Amino acid sequence: MKLNFKNSDSLSIEAYYEEFVEENSSQFNSFFKGSECEVYPLLNENKLYVGLGKKSAFTMESMRKAGFSIGSFCYDKNIEELLLSGESFPEIEDEENLLSLIEGFYLSTYKFDYYKTKKKELKLDNLFFNLSKAVSD
């Protein structure tokens, strides 16, 4: 999956299972374990690692949590444009997983700020998906 910034280079999102991170530990920073909901930005490499937990325990809820983590990151970093691609993350090609990811992303946009005088809004204007197979309506 890739994030594209309007005013910057693209930031690629890479999602990994815990087992893959353990097997290839030399490839990853020691702080990233691949745990479910874990997000670890590598700003100098324009990457964002997203953990999916254990592959054997992967569910639609795992995708929902990944979407929530990505959405929270976008909110915190004021990202304006987002492109999600299934090239490096085949699970997003499944319709139910994609809907769960979108739901988690949407749920991350809710903020209880009724009583705040200064409210921060989500800056995301465009959300694009690049999928290799068509997803039904």
PDB file of N, CA, C and O in Angstrom, residues 62-109:
ATOM      1  N   SER A  62      -8.542  -7.719  12.234  1.00  0.00           N
ATOM      2  CA  SER A  62      -7.146  -7.305  12.061  1.00  0.00           C
ATOM      3  C   SER A  62      -7.046  -6.207  11.006  1.00  0.00           C
ATOM      4  O   SER A  62      -6.300  -5.239  11.171  1.00  0.00           O
ATOM      5  N   MET A  63      -7.806  -6.359   9.919  1.00  0.00           N
ATOM      6  CA  MET A  63      -7.821  -5.339   8.872  1.00  0.00           C
ATOM      7  C   MET A  63      -8.453  -4.051   9.396  1.00  0.00           C
ATOM      8  O   MET A  63      -7.993  -2.957   9.082  1.00  0.00           O
ATOM      9  N   ARG A  64      -9.516  -4.177  10.176  1.00  0.00           N
ATOM     10  CA  ARG A  64     -10.181  -3.008  10.749  1.00  0.00           C
ATOM     11  C   ARG A  64      -9.203  -2.229  11.637  1.00  0.00           C
ATOM     12  O   ARG A  64      -9.121  -1.006  11.584  1.00  0.00           O
ATOM     13  N   LYS A  65      -8.447  -2.953  12.441  1.00  0.00           N
ATOM     14  CA  LYS A  65      -7.471  -2.313  13.319  1.00  0.00           C
ATOM     15  C   LYS A  65      -6.334  -1.680  12.516  1.00  0.00           C
ATOM     16  O   LYS A  65      -5.838  -0.604  12.874  1.00  0.00           O
ATOM     17  N   ALA A  66      -5.921  -2.330  11.434  1.00  0.00           N
ATOM     18  CA  ALA A  66      -4.889  -1.750  10.570  1.00  0.00           C
ATOM     19  C   ALA A  66      -5.400  -0.457   9.939  1.00  0.00           C
ATOM     20  O   ALA A  66      -4.682   0.546   9.883  1.00  0.00           O
ATOM     21  N   GLY A  67      -6.649  -0.468   9.473  1.00  0.00           N
ATOM     22  CA  GLY A  67      -7.253   0.743   8.909  1.00  0.00           C
ATOM     23  C   GLY A  67      -7.336   1.860   9.927  1.00  0.00           C
ATOM     24  O   GLY A  67      -7.073   3.025   9.621  1.00  0.00           O
ATOM     25  N   PHE A  68      -7.684   1.505  11.158  1.00  0.00           N
ATOM     26  CA  PHE A  68      -7.755   2.500  12.229  1.00  0.00           C
ATOM     27  C   PHE A  68      -6.373   3.101  12.494  1.00  0.00           C
ATOM     28  O   PHE A  68      -6.231   4.312  12.643  1.00  0.00           O
ATOM     29  N   SER A  69      -5.362   2.262  12.514  1.00  0.00           N
ATOM     30  CA  SER A  69      -3.995   2.735  12.754  1.00  0.00           C
ATOM     31  C   SER A  69      -3.524   3.667  11.642  1.00  0.00           C
ATOM     32  O   SER A  69      -2.915   4.707  11.905  1.00  0.00           O
ATOM     33  N   ILE A  70      -3.812   3.299  10.393  1.00  0.00           N
ATOM     34  CA  ILE A  70      -3.434   4.143   9.255  1.00  0.00           C
ATOM     35  C   ILE A  70      -4.194   5.467   9.313  1.00  0.00           C
ATOM     36  O   ILE A  70      -3.625   6.543   9.109  1.00  0.00           O
ATOM     37  N   GLY A  71      -5.496   5.404   9.617  1.00  0.00           N
ATOM     38  CA  GLY A  71      -6.305   6.620   9.712  1.00  0.00           C
ATOM     39  C   GLY A  71      -5.826   7.545  10.814  1.00  0.00           C
ATOM     40  O   GLY A  71      -5.763   8.767  10.632  1.00  0.00           O
ATOM     41  N   SER A  72      -5.482   6.991  11.946  1.00  0.00           N
ATOM     42  CA  SER A  72      -4.969   7.803  13.056  1.00  0.00           C
ATOM     43  C   SER A  72      -3.652   8.472  12.681  1.00  0.00           C
ATOM     44  O   SER A  72      -3.418   9.633  13.015  1.00  0.00           O
ATOM     45  N   PHE A  73      -2.801   7.725  11.974  1.00  0.00           N
ATOM     46  CA  PHE A  73      -1.533   8.294  11.516  1.00  0.00           C
ATOM     47  C   PHE A  73      -1.786   9.451  10.553  1.00  0.00           C
ATOM     48  O   PHE A  73      -1.151  10.503  10.651  1.00  0.00           O
ATOM     49  N   CYS A  74      -2.723   9.271   9.615  1.00  0.00           N
ATOM     50  CA  CYS A  74      -3.056  10.335   8.657  1.00  0.00           C
ATOM     51  C   CYS A  74      -3.585  11.575   9.370  1.00  0.00           C
ATOM     52  O   CYS A  74      -3.255  12.698   9.002  1.00  0.00           O
ATOM     53  N   TYR A  75      -4.409  11.373  10.374  1.00  0.00           N
ATOM     54  CA  TYR A  75      -4.969  12.486  11.143  1.00  0.00           C
ATOM     55  C   TYR A  75      -3.861  13.241  11.877  1.00  0.00           C
ATOM     56  O   TYR A  75      -3.798  14.470  11.824  1.00  0.00           O
ATOM     57  N   ASP A  76      -2.982  12.506  12.543  1.00  0.00           N
ATOM     58  CA  ASP A  76      -1.912  13.129  13.323  1.00  0.00           C
ATOM     59  C   ASP A  76      -0.905  13.881  12.447  1.00  0.00           C
ATOM     60  O   ASP A  76      -0.370  14.908  12.849  1.00  0.00           O
ATOM     61  N   LYS A  77      -0.645  13.359  11.252  1.00  0.00           N
ATOM     62  CA  LYS A  77       0.389  13.938  10.380  1.00  0.00           C
ATOM     63  C   LYS A  77      -0.181  14.849   9.298  1.00  0.00           C
ATOM     64  O   LYS A  77       0.547  15.293   8.420  1.00  0.00           O
ATOM     65  N   ASN A  78      -1.493  15.117   9.327  1.00  0.00           N
ATOM     66  CA  ASN A  78      -2.144  16.028   8.371  1.00  0.00           C
ATOM     67  C   ASN A  78      -1.919  15.632   6.914  1.00  0.00           C
ATOM     68  O   ASN A  78      -1.603  16.464   6.067  1.00  0.00           O
ATOM     69  N   ILE A  79      -2.094  14.369   6.618  1.00  0.00           N
ATOM     70  CA  ILE A  79      -1.928  13.874   5.253  1.00  0.00           C
ATOM     71  C   ILE A  79      -3.140  14.296   4.433  1.00  0.00           C
ATOM     72  O   ILE A  79      -4.278  14.169   4.881  1.00  0.00           O
ATOM     73  N   GLU A  80      -2.907  14.810   3.229  1.00  0.00           N
ATOM     74  CA  GLU A  80      -3.982  15.344   2.399  1.00  0.00           C
ATOM     75  C   GLU A  80      -4.475  14.372   1.330  1.00  0.00           C
ATOM     76  O   GLU A  80      -5.609  14.476   0.880  1.00  0.00           O
ATOM     77  N   GLU A  81      -3.624  13.467   0.887  1.00  0.00           N
ATOM     78  CA  GLU A  81      -4.007  12.556  -0.183  1.00  0.00           C
ATOM     79  C   GLU A  81      -3.442  11.177   0.103  1.00  0.00           C
ATOM     80  O   GLU A  81      -2.282  11.053   0.485  1.00  0.00           O
ATOM     81  N   LEU A  82      -4.251  10.174  -0.095  1.00  0.00           N
ATOM     82  CA  LEU A  82      -3.861   8.817   0.256  1.00  0.00           C
ATOM     83  C   LEU A  82      -4.189   7.873  -0.889  1.00  0.00           C
ATOM     84  O   LEU A  82      -5.297   7.890  -1.418  1.00  0.00           O
ATOM     85  N   LEU A  83      -3.224   7.064  -1.273  1.00  0.00           N
ATOM     86  CA  LEU A  83      -3.416   6.035  -2.289  1.00  0.00           C
ATOM     87  C   LEU A  83      -3.053   4.700  -1.669  1.00  0.00           C
ATOM     88  O   LEU A  83      -1.920   4.508  -1.227  1.00  0.00           O
ATOM     89  N   LEU A  84      -4.005   3.789  -1.621  1.00  0.00           N
ATOM     90  CA  LEU A  84      -3.756   2.443  -1.099  1.00  0.00           C
ATOM     91  C   LEU A  84      -3.675   1.483  -2.272  1.00  0.00           C
ATOM     92  O   LEU A  84      -4.586   1.422  -3.088  1.00  0.00           O
ATOM     93  N   SER A  85      -2.589   0.730  -2.350  1.00  0.00           N
ATOM     94  CA  SER A  85      -2.363  -0.179  -3.454  1.00  0.00           C
ATOM     95  C   SER A  85      -2.204  -1.605  -2.938  1.00  0.00           C
ATOM     96  O   SER A  85      -1.546  -1.826  -1.930  1.00  0.00           O
ATOM     97  N   GLY A  86      -2.787  -2.540  -3.635  1.00  0.00           N
ATOM     98  CA  GLY A  86      -2.713  -3.936  -3.247  1.00  0.00           C
ATOM     99  C   GLY A  86      -1.487  -4.665  -3.745  1.00  0.00           C
ATOM    100  O   GLY A  86      -1.364  -5.876  -3.554  1.00  0.00           O
ATOM    101  N   GLU A  87      -0.554  -3.980  -4.373  1.00  0.00           N
ATOM    102  CA  GLU A  87       0.623  -4.635  -4.944  1.00  0.00           C
ATOM    103  C   GLU A  87       1.457  -5.361  -3.894  1.00  0.00           C
ATOM    104  O   GLU A  87       1.858  -6.495  -4.082  1.00  0.00           O
ATOM    105  N   SER A  88       1.729  -4.689  -2.776  1.00  0.00           N
ATOM    106  CA  SER A  88       2.587  -5.295  -1.756  1.00  0.00           C
ATOM    107  C   SER A  88       1.792  -5.862  -0.590  1.00  0.00           C
ATOM    108  O   SER A  88       2.364  -6.301   0.391  1.00  0.00           O
ATOM    109  N   PHE A  89       0.468  -5.859  -0.692  1.00  0.00           N
ATOM    110  CA  PHE A  89      -0.377  -6.330   0.400  1.00  0.00           C
ATOM    111  C   PHE A  89      -1.605  -7.020  -0.178  1.00  0.00           C
ATOM    112  O   PHE A  89      -2.670  -6.442  -0.316  1.00  0.00           O
ATOM    113  N   PRO A  90      -1.463  -8.302  -0.584  1.00  0.00           N
ATOM    114  CA  PRO A  90      -2.533  -8.989  -1.305  1.00  0.00           C
ATOM    115  C   PRO A  90      -3.839  -9.152  -0.534  1.00  0.00           C
ATOM    116  O   PRO A  90      -4.893  -9.302  -1.139  1.00  0.00           O
ATOM    117  N   GLU A  91      -3.808  -9.103   0.808  1.00  0.00           N
ATOM    118  CA  GLU A  91      -5.034  -9.262   1.580  1.00  0.00           C
ATOM    119  C   GLU A  91      -6.048  -8.159   1.293  1.00  0.00           C
ATOM    120  O   GLU A  91      -7.240  -8.338   1.464  1.00  0.00           O
ATOM    121  N   ILE A  92      -5.596  -7.003   0.844  1.00  0.00           N
ATOM    122  CA  ILE A  92      -6.503  -5.891   0.568  1.00  0.00           C
ATOM    123  C   ILE A  92      -7.335  -6.149  -0.686  1.00  0.00           C
ATOM    124  O   ILE A  92      -8.351  -5.511  -0.911  1.00  0.00           O
ATOM    125  N   GLU A  93      -6.919  -7.114  -1.501  1.00  0.00           N
ATOM    126  CA  GLU A  93      -7.664  -7.449  -2.710  1.00  0.00           C
ATOM    127  C   GLU A  93      -8.985  -8.162  -2.399  1.00  0.00           C
ATOM    128  O   GLU A  93      -9.880  -8.178  -3.225  1.00  0.00           O
ATOM    129  N   ASP A  94      -9.105  -8.749  -1.225  1.00  0.00           N
ATOM    130  CA  ASP A  94     -10.340  -9.416  -0.822  1.00  0.00           C
ATOM    131  C   ASP A  94     -11.369  -8.362  -0.424  1.00  0.00           C
ATOM    132  O   ASP A  94     -11.071  -7.444   0.333  1.00  0.00           O
ATOM    133  N   GLU A  95     -12.595  -8.497  -0.942  1.00  0.00           N
ATOM    134  CA  GLU A  95     -13.633  -7.482  -0.724  1.00  0.00           C
ATOM    135  C   GLU A  95     -13.944  -7.264   0.758  1.00  0.00           C
ATOM    136  O   GLU A  95     -14.035  -6.127   1.218  1.00  0.00           O
ATOM    137  N   GLU A  96     -14.091  -8.337   1.524  1.00  0.00           N
ATOM    138  CA  GLU A  96     -14.406  -8.197   2.952  1.00  0.00           C
ATOM    139  C   GLU A  96     -13.266  -7.533   3.710  1.00  0.00           C
ATOM    140  O   GLU A  96     -13.498  -6.697   4.582  1.00  0.00           O
ATOM    141  N   ASN A  97     -12.032  -7.888   3.385  1.00  0.00           N
ATOM    142  CA  ASN A  97     -10.881  -7.253   4.028  1.00  0.00           C
ATOM    143  C   ASN A  97     -10.800  -5.773   3.680  1.00  0.00           C
ATOM    144  O   ASN A  97     -10.506  -4.940   4.540  1.00  0.00           O
ATOM    145  N   LEU A  98     -11.059  -5.453   2.419  1.00  0.00           N
ATOM    146  CA  LEU A  98     -11.025  -4.053   1.994  1.00  0.00           C
ATOM    147  C   LEU A  98     -12.086  -3.238   2.735  1.00  0.00           C
ATOM    148  O   LEU A  98     -11.809  -2.145   3.229  1.00  0.00           O
ATOM    149  N   LEU A  99     -13.295  -3.784   2.834  1.00  0.00           N
ATOM    150  CA  LEU A  99     -14.363  -3.075   3.555  1.00  0.00           C
ATOM    151  C   LEU A  99     -14.022  -2.908   5.032  1.00  0.00           C
ATOM    152  O   LEU A  99     -14.313  -1.867   5.629  1.00  0.00           O
ATOM    153  N   SER A 100     -13.388  -3.903   5.619  1.00  0.00           N
ATOM    154  CA  SER A 100     -12.967  -3.797   7.022  1.00  0.00           C
ATOM    155  C   SER A 100     -11.896  -2.727   7.195  1.00  0.00           C
ATOM    156  O   SER A 100     -11.921  -1.964   8.160  1.00  0.00           O
ATOM    157  N   LEU A 101     -10.957  -2.655   6.245  1.00  0.00           N
ATOM    158  CA  LEU A 101      -9.919  -1.631   6.287  1.00  0.00           C
ATOM    159  C   LEU A 101     -10.541  -0.236   6.201  1.00  0.00           C
ATOM    160  O   LEU A 101     -10.195   0.665   6.971  1.00  0.00           O
ATOM    161  N   ILE A 102     -11.494  -0.067   5.282  1.00  0.00           N
ATOM    162  CA  ILE A 102     -12.169   1.225   5.120  1.00  0.00           C
ATOM    163  C   ILE A 102     -12.960   1.575   6.373  1.00  0.00           C
ATOM    164  O   ILE A 102     -12.954   2.727   6.825  1.00  0.00           O
ATOM    165  N   GLU A 103     -13.642   0.594   6.947  1.00  0.00           N
ATOM    166  CA  GLU A 103     -14.405   0.839   8.172  1.00  0.00           C
ATOM    167  C   GLU A 103     -13.496   1.304   9.306  1.00  0.00           C
ATOM    168  O   GLU A 103     -13.809   2.263  10.011  1.00  0.00           O
ATOM    169  N   GLY A 104     -12.370   0.647   9.488  1.00  0.00           N
ATOM    170  CA  GLY A 104     -11.428   1.050  10.521  1.00  0.00           C
ATOM    171  C   GLY A 104     -10.889   2.446  10.276  1.00  0.00           C
ATOM    172  O   GLY A 104     -10.763   3.254  11.202  1.00  0.00           O
ATOM    173  N   PHE A 105     -10.612   2.748   9.013  1.00  0.00           N
ATOM    174  CA  PHE A 105     -10.133   4.083   8.666  1.00  0.00           C
ATOM    175  C   PHE A 105     -11.199   5.126   9.002  1.00  0.00           C
ATOM    176  O   PHE A 105     -10.915   6.167   9.593  1.00  0.00           O
ATOM    177  N   TYR A 106     -12.441   4.827   8.632  1.00  0.00           N
ATOM    178  CA  TYR A 106     -13.553   5.749   8.901  1.00  0.00           C
ATOM    179  C   TYR A 106     -13.756   5.951  10.407  1.00  0.00           C
ATOM    180  O   TYR A 106     -13.961   7.071  10.873  1.00  0.00           O
ATOM    181  N   LEU A 107     -13.694   4.875  11.169  1.00  0.00           N
ATOM    182  CA  LEU A 107     -13.873   4.981  12.620  1.00  0.00           C
ATOM    183  C   LEU A 107     -12.772   5.816  13.272  1.00  0.00           C
ATOM    184  O   LEU A 107     -13.002   6.449  14.304  1.00  0.00           O
ATOM    185  N   SER A 108     -11.600   5.847  12.665  1.00  0.00           N
ATOM    186  CA  SER A 108     -10.501   6.635  13.233  1.00  0.00           C
ATOM    187  C   SER A 108     -10.740   8.134  13.086  1.00  0.00           C
ATOM    188  O   SER A 108     -10.079   8.931  13.747  1.00  0.00           O
ATOM    189  N   THR A 109     -11.679   8.529  12.235  1.00  0.00           N
ATOM    190  CA  THR A 109     -11.928   9.956  12.016  1.00  0.00           C
ATOM    191  C   THR A 109     -12.802  10.576  13.103  1.00  0.00           C
ATOM    192  O   THR A 109     -12.888  11.797  13.186  1.00  0.00           O
TER     193      THR A 109
END
